[in-house]
CSV table of C-alpha atoms in Angstrom, one decimal:
chain,number,residue,atom,x,y,z
Q,25,MET,CA,0.0,0.1,0.1
Q,26,LYS,CA,1.4,3.6,-0.7
Q,27,VAL,CA,0.5,6.2,1.5
Q,28,ALA,CA,1.1,9.8,1.2
Q,29,MET,CA,1.0,11.9,4.3
Q,30,VAL,CA,0.6,15.6,3.8
Q,31,GLY,CA,1.7,18.6,6.8
Q,32,ASN,CA,1.5,22.2,6.9
Q,33,PHE,CA,5.3,22.7,8.1
Q,34,GLY,CA,8.5,21.1,8.2
Q,35,LEU,CA,9.5,17.8,10.1
Q,36,TRP,CA,11.1,19.1,13.3
Q,37,GLN,CA,10.3,22.8,14.2
Q,38,LYS,CA,6.6,22.0,15.1
Q,39,GLY,CA,5.1,19.0,16.7
Q,40,THR,CA,2.9,16.9,14.5
Q,41,MET,CA,4.8,15.9,11.7
Q,42,GLY,CA,7.7,14.9,13.9
Q,43,VAL,CA,6.2,13.3,16.8
Q,44,ARG,CA,2.9,12.0,15.0
Q,45,ALA,CA,3.0,11.5,11.5
Q,46,LEU,CA,6.6,10.2,11.4
Q,47,PRO,CA,6.6,7.4,13.9
Q,48,MET,CA,3.1,6.4,12.3
Q,49,ALA,CA,4.8,6.2,8.9
Q,50,ARG,CA,7.7,4.2,10.6
Q,51,ALA,CA,5.7,1.7,11.9
Q,52,LEU,CA,3.6,1.5,8.7
Q,53,VAL,CA,7.0,1.0,6.7
Q,54,GLU,CA,7.9,-1.9,9.2
Q,55,ARG,CA,4.6,-3.5,8.0
Q,56,GLY,CA,5.5,-3.2,4.2
Q,57,CYS,CA,4.0,0.2,3.4
Q,58,ALA,CA,5.5,2.5,1.2
Q,59,VAL,CA,5.1,6.3,2.9
Q,60,THR,CA,5.9,9.3,1.8
Q,61,LEU,CA,5.8,12.4,4.0
Q,62,VAL,CA,5.0,15.4,1.8
Q,63,VAL,CA,5.8,18.8,4.0
Q,64,PRO,CA,6.5,22.6,3.1
Q,65,PRO,CA,9.4,23.3,5.1
Q,66,TRP,CA,8.6,27.4,5.2
Q,67,ASP,CA,9.6,27.1,8.7
Q,68,ALA,CA,13.3,25.4,8.0
Q,69,PRO,CA,14.0,26.9,4.5
Q,70,GLU,CA,17.3,25.2,4.6
Q,71,ASP,CA,15.6,21.9,3.8
Q,72,SER,CA,13.7,23.5,0.8
Q,73,GLY,CA,13.7,20.8,-1.9
Q,74,LEU,CA,15.4,18.2,-0.1
Q,75,GLU,CA,14.4,14.7,0.0
Q,76,HIS,CA,15.6,11.7,1.9
Q,77,ARG,CA,14.8,8.8,4.0
Q,78,LEU,CA,14.5,8.2,7.5
Q,79,ASP,CA,13.9,4.7,8.4
Q,80,GLY,CA,12.4,3.8,5.1
Q,81,VAL,CA,10.0,6.6,5.1
Q,82,LEU,CA,10.4,9.2,2.3
Q,83,VAL,CA,10.4,12.9,3.9
Q,84,ALA,CA,9.8,14.9,0.5
Q,85,ASN,CA,10.3,18.7,1.4
Q,86,VAL,CA,8.8,20.6,-1.3
Q,87,LYS,CA,10.7,23.6,-2.9
Q,88,LEU,CA,9.7,26.8,-1.5
Q,89,PRO,CA,8.9,29.4,-4.2
Q,90,PRO,CA,10.0,33.0,-4.4
Q,91,ARG,CA,8.2,35.4,-1.6
Q,92,LEU,CA,5.8,37.2,-3.9
Q,93,PRO,CA,3.3,39.0,-1.9
Q,94,LEU,CA,-0.1,37.6,-2.2
Q,95,LEU,CA,1.1,34.6,-4.5
Q,96,TRP,CA,3.5,33.0,-2.2
Q,97,HIS,CA,0.8,30.6,-0.3
Q,98,ALA,CA,-1.0,29.9,-3.4
Q,99,TRP,CA,2.1,28.9,-5.2
Q,100,LEU,CA,3.4,26.7,-2.3
Q,101,THR,CA,-0.1,25.1,-1.8
Q,102,ALA,CA,0.1,24.1,-5.7
Q,103,ARG,CA,3.6,22.7,-5.1
Q,104,VAL,CA,2.5,20.3,-2.1
Q,105,LEU,CA,-0.5,19.2,-4.2
Q,106,ARG,CA,1.8,18.4,-6.9
Q,107,ARG,CA,3.9,16.5,-5.0
Q,108,THR,CA,1.1,14.7,-3.2
Q,109,LEU,CA,-0.6,13.7,-6.7
Q,110,ALA,CA,3.0,12.6,-7.8
Q,111,GLU,CA,2.7,9.8,-5.2
Q,112,ASN,CA,-0.1,8.1,-7.1
Q,113,ALA,CA,-0.9,7.0,-3.4
Q,114,ASP,CA,-3.7,4.4,-2.4
Q,115,VAL,CA,-4.1,6.8,0.6
Q,116,VAL,CA,-3.7,10.3,1.2
Q,117,HIS,CA,-3.6,11.1,4.8
Q,118,ILE,CA,-4.1,14.8,5.7
Q,119,PHE,CA,-2.4,16.2,9.0
Q,120,LYS,CA,-4.4,19.1,10.3
Q,121,PRO,CA,-7.3,20.1,8.4
Q,122,LYS,CA,-6.3,23.5,7.5
Q,123,ALA,CA,-3.6,25.8,5.6
Q,124,TYR,CA,-1.4,24.0,3.0
Q,125,SER,CA,-2.8,20.6,3.8
Q,126,GLY,CA,-6.3,21.5,4.4
Q,127,LEU,CA,-6.3,23.2,0.9
Q,128,VAL,CA,-4.9,20.1,-0.6
Q,129,ALA,CA,-7.7,18.0,0.9
Q,130,ILE,CA,-10.2,20.2,-0.7
Q,131,VAL,CA,-8.6,19.8,-4.1
Q,132,ILE,CA,-8.5,16.1,-3.5
Q,133,TRP,CA,-12.3,15.6,-2.3
Q,134,ALA,CA,-13.2,17.7,-5.4
Q,135,LEU,CA,-11.2,15.3,-7.9
Q,136,LYS,CA,-12.6,12.3,-6.0
Q,137,LYS,CA,-16.3,13.6,-6.6
Q,138,LEU,CA,-15.6,14.2,-10.4
Q,139,GLY,CA,-14.0,10.8,-10.7
Q,140,LEU,CA,-10.4,11.9,-11.3
Q,141,ALA,CA,-8.9,10.8,-8.1
Q,142,ARG,CA,-9.3,7.3,-6.3
Q,143,ALA,CA,-7.2,7.7,-3.2
Q,144,ARG,CA,-8.8,7.1,0.1
Q,145,LEU,CA,-8.8,10.7,1.7
Q,146,VAL,CA,-7.9,10.3,5.5
Q,147,VAL,CA,-8.0,13.6,7.8
Q,148,ASP,CA,-6.0,13.8,11.0
Q,149,THR,CA,-6.7,16.2,13.8
Q,150,ASP,CA,-4.3,16.5,16.9
Q,151,ASP,CA,-5.4,19.5,18.2
Q,152,TRP,CA,-8.6,21.8,18.2
Q,153,GLU,CA,-7.6,24.8,15.8
Q,154,GLY,CA,-10.7,27.0,15.6
Q,155,TRP,CA,-12.7,29.0,18.2
Q,156,GLY,CA,-11.6,27.8,21.7
Q,157,GLY,CA,-8.5,26.3,20.4
Q,158,TRP,CA,-5.4,27.5,18.8
Q,159,ASN,CA,-7.3,30.6,17.4
Q,160,GLU,CA,-7.3,31.8,20.9
Q,161,LEU,CA,-3.5,31.9,21.2
Q,162,GLU,CA,-2.6,33.1,17.7
Q,163,SER,CA,-2.3,36.6,16.6
Q,164,PHE,CA,-4.2,36.2,13.0
Q,165,PRO,CA,-6.4,38.9,11.9
Q,166,TRP,CA,-9.9,37.7,12.6
Q,167,PRO,CA,-10.7,36.9,9.0
Q,168,VAL,CA,-8.1,34.7,9.1
Q,169,LYS,CA,-9.0,33.1,12.2
Q,170,TRP,CA,-12.5,32.8,10.7
Q,171,PHE,CA,-11.0,31.0,7.7
Q,172,ILE,CA,-9.1,28.7,10.0
Q,173,ALA,CA,-12.5,27.6,12.0
Q,174,TRP,CA,-14.5,27.3,8.7
Q,175,HIS,CA,-11.3,25.3,7.2
Q,176,GLU,CA,-11.2,23.0,10.1
Q,177,ARG,CA,-14.8,22.1,10.0
Q,178,TRP,CA,-15.1,21.6,6.5
Q,179,GLY,CA,-12.1,19.4,6.2
Q,180,LEU,CA,-13.3,17.2,9.2
Q,181,ARG,CA,-16.7,16.8,7.4
Q,182,HIS,CA,-15.4,16.2,3.9
Q,183,ASN,CA,-13.4,12.9,3.7
Q,184,ASP,CA,-13.5,8.9,4.0
Q,185,ALA,CA,-12.3,8.8,7.7
Q,186,VAL,CA,-11.1,11.3,10.3
Q,187,THR,CA,-8.3,10.0,12.7
Q,188,VAL,CA,-8.2,12.0,16.1
Q,189,ALA,CA,-5.6,12.0,18.7
Q,190,SER,CA,-8.0,12.7,21.6
Q,191,ARG,CA,-11.3,11.7,23.1
Q,192,ALA,CA,-12.1,15.2,23.0
Q,193,LEU,CA,-11.4,15.4,19.6
Q,194,GLU,CA,-13.7,12.5,19.0
Q,195,SER,CA,-16.3,14.2,20.8
Q,196,LEU,CA,-16.0,17.4,19.0
Q,197,VAL,CA,-15.9,15.8,15.3
Q,198,LEU,CA,-18.9,13.7,16.3
Q,199,GLY,CA,-20.8,17.0,17.4
Q,200,LEU,CA,-20.0,18.1,13.7
Q,201,GLY,CA,-22.2,15.6,12.3
Q,202,VAL,CA,-19.7,13.0,11.3
Q,203,PRO,CA,-21.1,9.5,11.5
Q,204,LYS,CA,-19.3,7.8,14.3
Q,205,THR,CA,-18.2,5.1,12.0
Q,206,LYS,CA,-15.9,7.5,10.3
Q,207,ILE,CA,-14.1,8.6,13.4
Q,208,HIS,CA,-11.0,6.4,14.6
Q,209,TYR,CA,-9.3,7.1,17.8
Q,210,VAL,CA,-5.3,7.1,17.4
Q,211,PRO,CA,-3.9,8.6,20.4
Q,212,ASN,CA,-0.1,9.8,20.3
Q,213,GLY,CA,2.4,7.4,21.1
Q,214,TRP,CA,5.8,6.8,21.8
Q,215,TRP,CA,8.4,5.1,19.3
Q,216,GLN,CA,11.5,2.9,20.6
Q,217,ALA,CA,14.1,3.7,17.9
Q,218,ASN,CA,14.9,0.3,16.3
Q,219,ALA,CA,12.8,-2.1,18.4
Q,220,SER,CA,12.5,-5.0,16.6
Q,221,ALA,CA,13.0,-3.2,13.5
Q,222,PRO,CA,13.9,-5.4,10.7
Q,223,SER,CA,17.1,-4.7,9.1
Q,224,SER,CA,15.6,-3.3,5.6
Q,225,VAL,CA,14.2,-0.3,7.5
Q,226,ALA,CA,16.7,0.2,9.9
Q,227,THR,CA,18.7,3.6,10.2
Q,228,ALA,CA,21.1,3.9,8.0
Q,229,ASP,CA,23.1,6.3,5.6
Q,230,VAL,CA,20.5,7.3,2.9
Q,231,PRO,CA,21.0,9.8,-0.3
Q,232,VAL,CA,19.2,13.0,-0.1
Q,233,ARG,CA,17.8,13.8,-3.5
Q,234,PRO,CA,17.2,17.5,-4.3
Q,235,SER,CA,13.9,18.2,-5.5
Q,236,GLY,CA,14.6,21.3,-7.4
Q,237,GLY,CA,16.5,22.5,-4.3
Q,238,PRO,CA,18.3,25.9,-3.8
Q,239,ALA,CA,21.0,26.8,-5.5
Q,240,GLY,CA,24.2,25.2,-4.4
Q,241,VAL,CA,22.6,22.0,-3.4
Q,242,GLY,CA,24.9,19.2,-5.1
Q,243,ALA,CA,23.4,15.9,-6.9
Q,244,ASP,CA,23.4,13.7,-3.9
Q,245,VAL,CA,24.3,14.4,-0.3
Q,246,SER,CA,24.9,11.9,2.2
Q,247,VAL,CA,23.1,12.2,5.7
Q,248,ARG,CA,22.4,10.0,8.6
Q,249,PRO,CA,18.7,10.0,9.4
Q,250,GLY,CA,18.1,11.6,12.6
Q,251,ASP,CA,21.4,14.0,12.7
Q,252,GLY,CA,20.5,17.1,14.9
Q,253,VAL,CA,17.5,15.8,15.7
Q,254,ALA,CA,18.1,12.6,17.3
Q,255,ALA,CA,15.4,11.2,19.8
Q,256,ALA,CA,18.0,9.4,22.3
Q,257,GLU,CA,16.9,6.5,24.2
Q,258,GLY,CA,13.5,6.5,21.8
Q,259,LEU,CA,12.3,9.5,23.1
Q,260,SER,CA,9.4,10.5,20.8
Q,261,ILE,CA,9.7,14.1,21.2
Q,262,SER,CA,12.2,15.7,18.6
Q,263,ALA,CA,12.8,19.5,19.2
Q,264,PRO,CA,14.6,21.7,17.1
Q,265,SER,CA,18.5,21.6,17.8
Q,266,HIS,CA,19.0,24.6,20.0
Q,267,GLU,CA,21.4,24.3,22.7
Q,268,PRO,CA,20.0,24.4,26.4
Q,269,SER,CA,20.9,27.5,27.9
Q,270,VAL,CA,22.1,25.9,30.9
Q,271,HIS,CA,24.4,23.0,30.7
Q,272,TYR,CA,23.9,19.6,32.4
Q,273,GLU,CA,27.0,20.1,34.4
Q,274,THR,CA,25.9,23.7,36.0
Q,275,LEU,CA,22.4,22.1,36.5
Q,276,SER,CA,24.0,18.9,38.2
Q,277,ARG,CA,25.6,21.5,40.8
Q,278,GLU,CA,22.8,23.5,41.3
Q,279,LEU,CA,20.5,20.8,42.3
Q,280,ALA,CA,22.6,18.6,44.0
Q,281,GLY,CA,21.5,17.2,47.1
Q,282,SER,CA,17.8,19.0,46.7
Q,283,PRO,CA,14.5,17.4,46.0
Q,284,THR,CA,13.7,18.7,42.5
Q,285,VAL,CA,10.6,19.1,40.7
Q,286,LEU,CA,10.6,19.2,36.9
Q,287,LEU,CA,8.4,21.3,34.9
Q,288,TYR,CA,8.7,20.4,31.0
Q,289,THR,CA,6.6,22.9,29.2
Q,290,ARG,CA,6.0,25.6,26.2
Q,291,PHE,CA,3.7,27.4,29.0
Q,292,PHE,CA,0.7,28.2,26.8
Q,293,GLU,CA,-1.1,25.1,29.0
Q,294,PHE,CA,-1.4,26.8,32.3
Q,295,GLN,CA,-1.5,30.2,33.8
Q,296,SER,CA,2.0,30.9,35.3
Q,297,SER,CA,1.0,32.4,38.4
Q,298,ARG,CA,-0.9,29.0,39.2
Q,299,VAL,CA,2.2,27.2,38.9
Q,300,VAL,CA,4.3,29.7,40.9
Q,301,HIS,CA,1.7,29.3,43.9
Q,302,VAL,CA,1.9,25.5,43.6
Q,303,PHE,CA,5.6,25.7,43.9
Q,304,SER,CA,5.4,28.1,46.9
Q,305,ARG,CA,3.3,25.6,48.6
Q,306,VAL,CA,5.6,22.9,47.8
Q,307,ARG,CA,8.2,25.1,49.4
Q,308,ALA,CA,6.4,25.8,52.5
Q,309,SER,CA,6.4,22.2,53.4
Q,310,VAL,CA,10.0,21.0,51.9
Q,311,PRO,CA,11.7,24.3,52.2
Q,312,GLU,CA,15.0,22.8,50.3
Q,313,THR,CA,12.9,21.8,47.2
Q,314,ARG,CA,14.3,23.3,43.7
Q,315,LEU,CA,12.3,23.6,40.6
Q,316,LEU,CA,14.2,22.5,37.2
Q,317,VAL,CA,12.4,24.1,34.1
Q,318,VAL,CA,13.1,22.6,30.8
Q,319,GLY,CA,11.4,24.3,27.8
Q,320,GLN,CA,10.6,27.9,26.5
Q,321,GLY,CA,7.4,29.5,25.7
Q,322,LEU,CA,5.8,30.5,22.2
Q,323,HIS,CA,6.4,34.2,22.9
Q,324,GLY,CA,9.1,34.5,26.0
Q,325,GLU,CA,6.6,33.5,28.5
Q,326,GLU,CA,9.7,31.9,30.5
Q,327,CYS,CA,10.6,35.5,31.1
Q,328,ASP,CA,7.3,36.1,32.6
Q,329,PHE,CA,7.4,33.0,34.6
Q,330,LEU,CA,10.8,33.8,36.1
Q,331,ALA,CA,9.8,37.3,36.9
Q,332,LEU,CA,6.7,35.9,38.9
Q,333,LEU,CA,9.1,33.5,40.6
Q,334,ARG,CA,11.2,36.5,41.4
Q,335,GLN,CA,8.0,38.4,43.0
Q,336,GLU,CA,7.6,35.4,45.4
Q,337,GLY,CA,11.4,35.3,46.4
Q,338,LEU,CA,11.6,31.8,44.5
Q,339,ASP,CA,13.9,33.0,41.5
Q,340,GLN,CA,16.8,31.4,43.6
Q,341,ALA,CA,15.2,28.2,44.2
Q,342,ALA,CA,14.6,28.0,40.2
Q,343,SER,CA,16.9,26.4,37.3
Q,344,LEU,CA,15.7,27.5,33.9
Q,345,ALA,CA,17.4,25.2,31.3
Q,346,GLY,CA,15.8,26.7,28.3
Q,347,TRP,CA,14.8,24.5,25.4
Q,348,ALA,CA,16.7,21.3,25.2
Q,349,ARG,CA,17.8,19.1,22.2
Q,350,ALA,CA,15.8,15.7,22.6
Q,351,ASP,CA,19.2,13.9,23.1
Q,352,HIS,CA,19.8,16.1,26.3
Q,353,LEU,CA,16.3,15.4,27.8
Q,354,PRO,CA,16.9,11.9,29.7
Q,355,ARG,CA,20.0,13.6,31.3
Q,356,LEU,CA,18.0,16.5,32.4
Q,357,PHE,CA,15.0,14.5,33.3
Q,358,SER,CA,17.3,12.4,35.5
Q,359,LEU,CA,18.1,15.4,37.6
Q,360,ALA,CA,14.4,15.6,38.9
Q,361,ASP,CA,12.6,13.6,41.8
Q,362,VAL,CA,9.1,14.5,40.5
Q,363,ALA,CA,7.7,15.9,37.2
Q,364,ILE,CA,4.5,17.9,37.3
Q,365,TYR,CA,2.4,18.7,34.4
Q,366,PRO,CA,-0.2,21.3,35.0
Q,367,MET,CA,-3.0,21.9,32.5
Q,368,ASP,CA,-5.9,24.7,32.6
Q,369,ASP,CA,-9.2,23.1,31.9
Q,370,THR,CA,-9.7,24.7,28.5
Q,371,LEU,CA,-11.0,23.2,25.4
Q,372,LEU,CA,-7.4,23.5,23.7
Q,373,ASN,CA,-5.9,21.5,26.5
Q,374,ARG,CA,-8.8,19.3,26.6
Q,375,ALA,CA,-8.5,18.5,22.9
Q,376,LYS,CA,-4.7,18.0,22.7
Q,377,CYS,CA,-2.8,14.9,22.9
Q,378,PRO,CA,0.2,15.5,25.1
Q,379,MET,CA,3.6,14.4,24.1
Q,380,LYS,CA,5.5,15.9,27.0
Q,381,LEU,CA,3.4,13.7,29.0
Q,382,ILE,CA,4.4,10.8,27.1
Q,383,ASP,CA,8.1,11.6,27.1
Q,384,LEU,CA,8.0,12.2,30.9
Q,385,MET,CA,6.4,8.8,31.3
Q,386,ALA,CA,8.6,6.9,29.0
Q,387,SER,CA,11.6,8.0,30.5
Q,388,GLY,CA,10.5,6.8,33.9
Q,389,CYS,CA,9.8,9.8,35.8
Q,390,SER,CA,6.9,10.1,38.4
Q,391,VAL,CA,4.4,12.4,37.4
Q,392,VAL,CA,2.0,14.3,39.2
Q,393,ALA,CA,-0.6,15.6,36.4
Q,394,GLU,CA,-3.8,17.7,36.5
Q,395,ARG,CA,-6.9,15.6,35.5
Q,396,VAL,CA,-7.7,17.3,32.0
Q,397,GLY,CA,-8.4,15.5,28.9
Q,398,GLN,CA,-5.9,12.9,27.9
Q,399,THR,CA,-3.8,12.9,31.0
Q,400,ALA,CA,-6.5,10.5,32.4
Q,401,GLU,CA,-6.0,8.3,29.3
Q,402,TYR,CA,-2.1,8.1,29.7
Q,403,ILE,CA,-2.0,8.1,33.5
Q,404,ALA,CA,-3.5,5.3,35.6
Q,405,HIS,CA,-4.2,7.3,38.8
Q,406,GLY,CA,-2.1,5.7,41.7
Q,407,GLU,CA,-0.5,3.3,39.4
Q,408,SER,CA,1.7,4.9,36.5
Q,409,GLY,CA,1.4,8.6,38.1
Q,410,LEU,CA,-0.9,10.7,40.1
Q,411,LEU,CA,-3.9,12.8,39.0
Q,412,VAL,CA,-5.1,15.8,40.7
Q,413,ALA,CA,-8.0,18.0,40.1
Q,414,PRO,CA,-7.3,20.8,38.0
Q,415,ASP,CA,-7.3,24.5,39.5
Q,416,ASN,CA,-6.6,23.2,42.9
Q,417,PRO,CA,-3.4,24.4,44.3
Q,418,ALA,CA,-3.6,22.5,47.7
Q,419,GLU,CA,-4.2,19.3,46.2
Q,420,PHE,CA,-1.5,19.5,43.5
Q,421,ALA,CA,0.9,20.6,46.3
Q,422,GLU,CA,0.1,17.9,48.4
Q,423,ALA,CA,0.6,15.3,45.9
Q,424,ILE,CA,4.1,16.7,45.0
Q,425,VAL,CA,5.1,16.6,48.4
Q,426,ALA,CA,3.9,13.3,49.2
Q,427,LEU,CA,6.1,12.0,46.4
Q,428,LEU,CA,8.9,14.1,47.5
Q,429,LYS,CA,8.8,12.3,50.9
Q,430,ASP,CA,8.5,8.6,49.8
Q,431,PRO,CA,11.2,7.6,47.5
Q,432,ALA,CA,10.0,4.0,47.1
Q,433,ARG,CA,6.6,5.3,45.9
Q,434,ARG,CA,8.3,7.8,43.5
Q,435,ALA,CA,10.5,4.7,41.8
Q,436,SER,CA,7.2,2.4,41.5
Q,437,LEU,CA,5.1,5.2,39.7
Q,438,GLY,CA,8.0,5.7,37.3
Q,439,THR,CA,8.7,2.2,36.8
Q,440,ARG,CA,5.1,1.7,35.9
Q,441,ALA,CA,4.8,4.7,33.9
Q,442,ARG,CA,7.3,3.5,31.3
Q,443,GLU,CA,5.8,0.1,31.4
Q,444,ARG,CA,2.2,1.7,30.5
Q,445,ILE,CA,3.5,3.9,27.8
Q,446,LEU,CA,5.5,0.7,26.2
Q,447,GLN,CA,2.5,-1.9,26.8
Q,448,HIS,CA,-0.4,0.7,25.6
Q,449,PHE,CA,1.0,3.3,23.4
Q,450,ASP,CA,3.9,2.2,21.5
Q,451,TRP,CA,3.4,3.2,17.9
Q,452,ARG,CA,3.9,-0.7,16.7
Q,453,HIS,CA,0.7,-1.2,18.3
Q,454,LEU,CA,-1.3,1.9,17.9
Q,455,VAL,CA,-0.5,1.5,14.0
Q,456,ASP,CA,-3.2,-1.5,14.0
Q,457,ALA,CA,-5.8,1.1,13.9
Q,458,VAL,CA,-4.3,3.3,11.6
Q,459,GLU,CA,-4.3,0.1,9.0
Q,460,ARG,CA,-7.9,-0.4,9.6
Q,461,VAL,CA,-8.7,3.0,8.8
Q,462,TYR,CA,-6.7,2.5,5.3
Q,463,ALA,CA,-8.4,-0.5,4.6
Q,464,GLY,CA,-12.1,1.0,5.1
Q,465,ALA,CA,-13.1,-0.5,8.2
Q,466,PRO,CA,-15.7,1.3,9.9
Q,467,GLY,CA,-14.7,3.0,13.3
Q,468,PRO,CA,-16.4,1.4,16.5
Q,469,LYS,CA,-20.0,2.5,17.1
């Protein structure tokens, strides 16, 4: 079976294609499918026109057009569409029903109605993009936000099947009038690199084919898949290759001998003041506790977070590592005793499928998370982590303190967290549902 997966951006700068589409594709390749990821790398222009293989998956970065006013987006959409149609795929899987991939979906749906295309059209949603979702965070003009909301709803209604990453998205799509038999729950999972992978698809040096790439690119370039974006120890997240602002050795010295709470975040999931309040309550019970923050905000929110810590006199008890490469994460996580996953109870958070929580659990961290959306799908309370009610600082702090004072329970929860991800959320198991979607099987009634 030939599959074309179509995205809205490059492979690594944003999450969906690198941590959802790619591991899904890798698992499909292991089962004999031919999979191409078609991506417009506007967020990584250095990849313009380059094609290469990652564990047997062909990654096709379309060539970016000249930056002409008004024409650029239409031109780029046309190139994504042309590269997608060139695959002559049995299945076209659209990731996010908006922007470039969403426009490709509109054209393919029209071609199917005219009898000019035969591919099965599957639309994937892993976030709520419209009102109540990402529209609330983005700074687009109102007409653009309106179009995004309309486009999302249209794309979710016009297809052969929909894959959803969360139970909340499942309900939202059902609420749009989509038949339940067309909706398939495929949560985000974890990819254990090279685990039981046949040698034919194992990571190896592969050629890179310029696809009309930028000037100066030679005929063939050899790269090793994962260079610069390797997910060490099988971590599914693959962040941009920014160096951490604080090195591991420095952090290790700062945190040595102190109970440490880990916050791994992009900051948009919660109100910073609430997390600072929780940390203050933890320090009141365990005064020597330190906070390790890994990650950075979309718009510099980490600076606001530090300012709030300073207002409460807690800035000297916090270490901010900044954004870290994926291959640095295991060592950073190992510095902490307890990881926290705060989430405001919003539509955006209920709909999202949190990859960072998966990475924490797969790394064996003991996690305290607020019970919002998918956190209850991944964490079995009291077995593979602790869940607390959202917006209840007292309960949140109490759970953290209890684990800080109980090393044996921390170890047990961390071990079971990793086991739960491996047993229930490994992409090599989750892909069973994807194959059923591609084969045309109805979703559960």
